[in-house]
Amino acid sequence: MKRFSLSLLLLILAGLNSGGCRDKETMAPIVLGETVRNRANAGEQDFGPPWQESAVLRLPNHGQLVWLSEEGRERMDLRLMIPLPSAKEGKISAAAIEVVFAVLEKQLRFRGRTASLRLTRNDRPGRIEFAFHGRADQLRHALFLIGQSFAASPNAELLSETQGQFVAAWVDNPVDHSIAAQVSKLLGISKRSLYGTRGDFAKLDRKSLQKAWKLLTRANRSTLVVHSHAPNEESQRSLEALAQRWSDKKSDGPQPLQRLFQPSARTQAANSEAPSLRQTPIQLAPSKVLSPTGRITWLASRRLHLPDAKSRAFARLAQRTLQHQFDVRLTIHNKEAIWQIRCDLSPEADIASDELRYYLGSLDQALHERLFHDRVHQAARTWLGARLVENSLKGEDWSVLWSESLDLSSKRSEIPLAMQRNGERMMKAELKDFETWIQANIDPSLSRGPWISQVIFAETATVEALNKARTQAPPEED
Amino acid sequence: MLASLFCQLSLSLATPTQAETPRETTAAAQPGAPVPSGPAVAESEAPGLSEGKSDPKEPQATVRTWQPLPAGAQEASVLSAVLPCGLRVIIGQDRSLPVAAVVLGVPSGEGDDPGRNPGLVHALAYALQMGNRELSPGAALDEVYDSGGFAEMAVGAGQSRFESLIPQWSLKGVLRVEADRFSTPTLSKPLWLKSLQFAAQDRRPPHAPHLPQRALAYDDPAFLRDGRVVLPPLAEIPLTALSRYLAQHFRYDRSTLAVVSSDKPYHTLKNLSAIFAKVKKTPRSAPAPRKVAAVAPAPAQSTDDKGWWVRPLPADPAARELAQVLCETLNRPHKEPGGPTLQPLGCIFHDDPSHPFLQIPRPVDGPDLKTRMSALSSGKEDKALAELAKRVQKRRRAALSSALAKARHLVNLPEWPLSEQGTRYALHSALGAVYIKQAGLGEQGAAIRALFDELSLLSPSSYRLLRPKPKPKAKKN
């Protein structure tokens, strides 16, 4: 039941919208004949799929369709992307969202299994994705199953049964809770929409679940991404049938694809007056449970503004070069990212403060030591290669790469080439620029925040000791 | 992609008579040089695998292209060649992603273990990762992992495979590793013991067939020994004997290298030929195709209700595809008009690339194998059979959607040349997953039955009955 990861917690505000109702009127035919020819990858090396043709269109039910054609493809991957609700769409708690998606997942998985369709669920920043994988001729069936599940009225019994399962099985995780608190503060969004406690699940009433169901299953908010051979008459008919079954009368708000992009953040960007990580006081995160490992966890986060492909490449490169030594995590969504550092420390105040001094000292050292081209280049090669190889092993599903490209783009037109640009920037990173970027953004002593620094499972005395230690030099080694 | 290639090929191989007489040509397949169009396989000496004028001293490869050739060999989607070092290479293209799959298949597996030393081939496969004259220990894996790739080793009944999936830009590096893999291995006592340690940690996959079934199917007691065990005698084998065994089994002239990359096969072959040019010239000495042993007469009907029917199959994609169809047919309930409903037989198809076999448990209640086979032979199920065959084909083609899956498929294609095996069966074997379609029989269940008959799959007398040993009675205190 612990489905929340940082990716989900990085809930990005979706656009303006309000609830809609369904009708069963006859839809206009869908014409998939015209495809957009994207610019081919023109670099020396290819870092993404050669998706040279794609069709992007609005379905008669106001949902969006992206069709990635590949000649001779015998398989199909059908990805449904559903943005998480924005603040303006009403206050919907993370618990309600989780229950609704769990019910949808259960239905899709059960129905898909009978048709030998494999279902995967991906929790990405600001959205949830369901994907069916199967043979190309199973697309009709996969679309039918999506229509069947998403067009249905909320099943109160099933929702309440699933809610009960969450209440029974949910284990509150103070680390996840703390991450939610940090992300909420950094992005200026409600913490309740990021993380649900067992109490939140228990408090859910029928009305709030139905409200969440109606919003999250709206066709007008959803984007379908298909990777298969070029569309034919049968796929056209299947899409028409889907649009007819899963209809949405209103086309209010931004286009579904636009909702997947992060709107301009409401919080202040990094400023030169904000304290660095070392200057930021460490706070005690509330926790009602004891540490499962007996150690305390220090967690520091900051928001990174990544306006272009170059800065996104630098952020990933920095994470990859540090990752072999430190627990550093990075989630990128369009122009924003969350950078996070974690470290487990001793519960003893003295030892913990020494460990923190040593850790910050090592981090300083790693960031200030001279970067070698080979090391940075190697980090880029491994990351970019693994991204392609992993996708190939999982069946060469372009829809998931399209989803990754979306996170690496600032606007819709950038999506087709985002992966290629990202790869090129990473491979051709200038060391001097990279070092400057590191100092300005992630250096614990030099970069200006806002940073948020918390310690979990600790006692007040330990927090005080850590606050003294954070500005001190690392201890002398014996 | 492969499917479309096979379909293209089918156009040119419409009739068995054409297929039986594939045209061979000796035209040089130089870049830019027109390659004569032929009905099936064009075999040529290719001195011009490198750009420009050919150097008479340069190693030469025999190239076969598997598609109609009007556009020239450099446009072919799949190329097969035998390099001067005796290595057979099969190169395909998959443009879905900029990745490359490299699979080196060696026709030695657990069945080749010497009687006294079960597990030797498996351990030797690990020993090859310990480096050699050219590679430091673990360098082969480092080359793959440093580029974010995936490496795997597979040891089966009669085949060992070294597999890599890497981004396209690392292909040359991995091909260099493959060209060095069988260079004089570094054998020392500590490294051999380390290899045994790694081999001992390997576990047989849970779905692997039970050893007695395979031993009976192939009438080969060698399969009764577990090829994954690491017993103390392995550590005592003298290094000279190990070297001899390595040199005997792990050789390029017996092996096949399949490469599937996003680049054109012709370019890949050109690079590959240059990289393998340093390997010593050796004539190809491919192992002869394994013949399925003559089948002993069916055992007399027994009142013993337990046991399994087992049946070996030819190790080619066509037979494996047909066996899949048969097995799925047997696993469906069948209703005879006016008769009782025959229950599913619970057939299991062990799809080992070198030693595939069928295993059908003998049910306690329900129809015997003979009843079910005669129902199939009667032709009453032809329509359902044709439908099922279509579905199996679709599924097998869809399973070939990634570069690594394609490379694994290619490495298991039977040895050529077509000119020597010009029968319809050999031709279809090469086409693998489109066997039935190629024969123009996709809609006709009767024709599929005929193919079953060709392999004598419907003849219960071609199956052997394995009875489990009775459990020893517990001793009374």
Tab-separated table of N, CA, C and O in Angstrom, chain B residues 308-351:
chain	number	residue	atom	x	y	z
B	308	TRP	N	4.461	-39.892	-17.472
B	308	TRP	CA	4.419	-38.833	-18.482
B	308	TRP	C	4.778	-39.419	-19.844
B	308	TRP	O	5.650	-40.290	-19.954
B	309	TRP	N	4.115	-38.904	-20.857
B	309	TRP	CA	4.545	-39.156	-22.224
B	309	TRP	C	5.549	-38.073	-22.583
B	309	TRP	O	5.292	-36.906	-22.324
B	310	VAL	N	6.650	-38.465	-23.165
B	310	VAL	CA	7.625	-37.434	-23.576
B	310	VAL	C	8.004	-37.671	-25.035
B	310	VAL	O	7.959	-38.795	-25.539
B	311	ARG	N	8.380	-36.578	-25.693
B	311	ARG	CA	8.640	-36.660	-27.134
B	311	ARG	C	9.671	-35.608	-27.500
B	311	ARG	O	9.431	-34.407	-27.272
B	312	PRO	N	10.853	-35.995	-28.019
B	312	PRO	CA	11.832	-34.977	-28.434
B	312	PRO	C	11.399	-34.305	-29.735
B	312	PRO	O	10.583	-34.857	-30.483
B	313	LEU	N	11.954	-33.157	-30.003
B	313	LEU	CA	11.598	-32.413	-31.223
B	313	LEU	C	12.875	-31.951	-31.911
B	313	LEU	O	13.892	-31.738	-31.250
B	314	PRO	N	12.816	-31.764	-33.226
B	314	PRO	CA	13.984	-31.182	-33.900
B	314	PRO	C	14.233	-29.770	-33.354
B	314	PRO	O	13.286	-29.055	-33.039
B	315	ALA	N	15.494	-29.420	-33.240
B	315	ALA	CA	15.825	-28.118	-32.636
B	315	ALA	C	15.772	-27.019	-33.684
B	315	ALA	O	16.785	-26.423	-34.022
B	316	ASP	N	14.617	-26.772	-34.216
B	316	ASP	CA	14.517	-25.626	-35.116
B	316	ASP	C	13.225	-24.871	-34.834
B	316	ASP	O	12.270	-25.419	-34.284
B	317	PRO	N	13.218	-23.599	-35.179
B	317	PRO	CA	12.082	-22.758	-34.801
B	317	PRO	C	10.750	-23.265	-35.346
B	317	PRO	O	9.716	-23.106	-34.698
B	318	ALA	N	10.779	-23.887	-36.531
B	318	ALA	CA	9.518	-24.340	-37.123
B	318	ALA	C	8.893	-25.450	-36.289
B	318	ALA	O	7.703	-25.417	-35.973
B	319	ALA	N	9.694	-26.434	-35.942
B	319	ALA	CA	9.174	-27.538	-35.152
B	319	ALA	C	8.714	-27.042	-33.790
B	319	ALA	O	7.704	-27.500	-33.254
B	320	ARG	N	9.437	-26.070	-33.251
B	320	ARG	CA	9.063	-25.546	-31.935
B	320	ARG	C	7.733	-24.808	-32.015
B	320	ARG	O	6.914	-24.868	-31.104
B	321	GLU	N	7.539	-24.130	-33.127
B	321	GLU	CA	6.268	-23.421	-33.296
B	321	GLU	C	5.105	-24.402	-33.410
B	321	GLU	O	4.045	-24.227	-32.803
B	322	LEU	N	5.332	-25.463	-34.179
B	322	LEU	CA	4.281	-26.466	-34.341
B	322	LEU	C	3.980	-27.160	-33.017
B	322	LEU	O	2.826	-27.446	-32.695
B	323	ALA	N	5.027	-27.431	-32.257
B	323	ALA	CA	4.825	-28.095	-30.972
B	323	ALA	C	3.987	-27.214	-30.052
B	323	ALA	O	3.141	-27.707	-29.308
B	324	GLN	N	4.214	-25.913	-30.135
B	324	GLN	CA	3.425	-24.974	-29.326
B	324	GLN	C	1.948	-25.067	-29.700
B	324	GLN	O	1.069	-25.098	-28.841
B	325	VAL	N	1.692	-25.134	-31.002
B	325	VAL	CA	0.300	-25.236	-31.473
B	325	VAL	C	-0.319	-26.532	-30.954
B	325	VAL	O	-1.441	-26.543	-30.441
B	326	LEU	N	0.411	-27.618	-31.092
B	326	LEU	CA	-0.124	-28.914	-30.664
B	326	LEU	C	-0.413	-28.915	-29.165
B	326	LEU	O	-1.480	-29.339	-28.713
B	327	CYS	N	0.539	-28.396	-28.422
B	327	CYS	CA	0.400	-28.409	-26.970
B	327	CYS	C	-0.821	-27.605	-26.533
B	327	CYS	O	-1.585	-28.028	-25.676
B	328	GLU	N	-0.994	-26.444	-27.148
B	328	GLU	CA	-2.140	-25.616	-26.758
B	328	GLU	C	-3.449	-26.270	-27.170
B	328	GLU	O	-4.474	-26.103	-26.520
B	329	THR	N	-3.412	-27.017	-28.286
B	329	THR	CA	-4.628	-27.741	-28.703
B	329	THR	C	-4.975	-28.804	-27.671
B	329	THR	O	-6.146	-28.965	-27.299
B	330	LEU	N	-3.968	-29.522	-27.238
B	330	LEU	CA	-4.213	-30.598	-26.275
B	330	LEU	C	-4.667	-30.058	-24.927
B	330	LEU	O	-5.289	-30.764	-24.147
B	331	ASN	N	-4.330	-28.793	-24.679
B	331	ASN	CA	-4.682	-28.216	-23.380
B	331	ASN	C	-6.058	-27.580	-23.358
B	331	ASN	O	-6.394	-26.848	-22.439
B	332	ARG	N	-6.821	-27.834	-24.391
B	332	ARG	CA	-8.195	-27.329	-24.413
B	332	ARG	C	-9.148	-28.500	-24.262
B	332	ARG	O	-8.883	-29.570	-24.803
B	333	PRO	N	-10.255	-28.275	-23.594
B	333	PRO	CA	-11.236	-29.364	-23.533
B	333	PRO	C	-11.807	-29.623	-24.917
B	333	PRO	O	-11.896	-28.704	-25.744
B	334	HIS	N	-12.142	-30.847	-25.208
B	334	HIS	CA	-12.630	-31.185	-26.538
B	334	HIS	C	-13.897	-32.020	-26.421
B	334	HIS	O	-13.943	-32.991	-25.656
B	335	LYS	N	-14.877	-31.623	-27.197
B	335	LYS	CA	-16.153	-32.348	-27.121
B	335	LYS	C	-16.379	-33.093	-28.424
B	335	LYS	O	-16.416	-32.500	-29.498
B	336	GLU	N	-16.472	-34.380	-28.306
B	336	GLU	CA	-16.812	-35.210	-29.468
B	336	GLU	C	-18.324	-35.149	-29.655
B	336	GLU	O	-19.060	-35.224	-28.662
B	337	PRO	N	-18.811	-35.025	-30.884
B	337	PRO	CA	-20.265	-35.023	-31.067
B	337	PRO	C	-20.858	-36.330	-30.531
B	337	PRO	O	-20.456	-37.413	-30.957
B	338	GLY	N	-21.760	-36.151	-29.602
B	338	GLY	CA	-22.419	-37.333	-29.028
B	338	GLY	C	-21.566	-38.067	-28.009
B	338	GLY	O	-22.044	-38.989	-27.347
B	339	GLY	N	-20.338	-37.662	-27.884
B	339	GLY	CA	-19.440	-38.363	-26.960
B	339	GLY	C	-19.164	-37.539	-25.726
B	339	GLY	O	-19.694	-36.441	-25.565
B	340	PRO	N	-18.317	-38.049	-24.878
B	340	PRO	CA	-18.008	-37.298	-23.658
B	340	PRO	C	-17.042	-36.147	-23.961
B	340	PRO	O	-16.384	-36.142	-24.999
B	341	THR	N	-16.977	-35.195	-23.055
B	341	THR	CA	-16.019	-34.097	-23.200
B	341	THR	C	-14.642	-34.578	-22.751
B	341	THR	O	-14.484	-35.100	-21.650
B	342	LEU	N	-13.679	-34.438	-23.644
B	342	LEU	CA	-12.318	-34.851	-23.299
B	342	LEU	C	-11.655	-33.700	-22.542
B	342	LEU	O	-11.678	-32.554	-22.993
B	343	GLN	N	-11.109	-34.005	-21.417
B	343	GLN	CA	-10.516	-32.978	-20.561
B	343	GLN	C	-9.156	-32.537	-21.119
B	343	GLN	O	-8.504	-33.289	-21.854
B	344	PRO	N	-8.718	-31.333	-20.762
B	344	PRO	CA	-7.384	-30.900	-21.198
B	344	PRO	C	-6.314	-31.878	-20.713
B	344	PRO	O	-6.422	-32.425	-19.618
B	345	LEU	N	-5.301	-32.046	-21.552
B	345	LEU	CA	-4.294	-33.064	-21.221
B	345	LEU	C	-3.140	-32.538	-20.370
B	345	LEU	O	-2.335	-33.304	-19.886
B	346	GLY	N	-3.047	-31.240	-20.239
B	346	GLY	CA	-1.959	-30.685	-19.418
B	346	GLY	C	-0.598	-30.827	-20.071
B	346	GLY	O	0.401	-31.114	-19.409
B	347	CYS	N	-0.566	-30.598	-21.374
B	347	CYS	CA	0.699	-30.723	-22.111
B	347	CYS	C	1.662	-29.590	-21.729
B	347	CYS	O	1.262	-28.444	-21.552
B	348	ILE	N	2.914	-29.922	-21.583
B	348	ILE	CA	3.947	-28.906	-21.302
B	348	ILE	C	4.966	-28.953	-22.435
B	348	ILE	O	5.472	-30.026	-22.769
B	349	PHE	N	5.247	-27.792	-23.010
B	349	PHE	CA	6.249	-27.727	-24.068
B	349	PHE	C	7.506	-27.089	-23.486
B	349	PHE	O	7.493	-25.923	-23.111
B	350	HIS	N	8.583	-27.850	-23.387
B	350	HIS	CA	9.844	-27.310	-22.879
B	350	HIS	C	10.618	-26.750	-24.068
B	350	HIS	O	11.219	-27.487	-24.838
B	351	ASP	N	10.568	-25.423	-24.190
B	351	ASP	CA	11.071	-24.783	-25.403
B	351	ASP	C	12.569	-24.482	-25.294
B	351	ASP	O	12.995	-23.335	-25.400
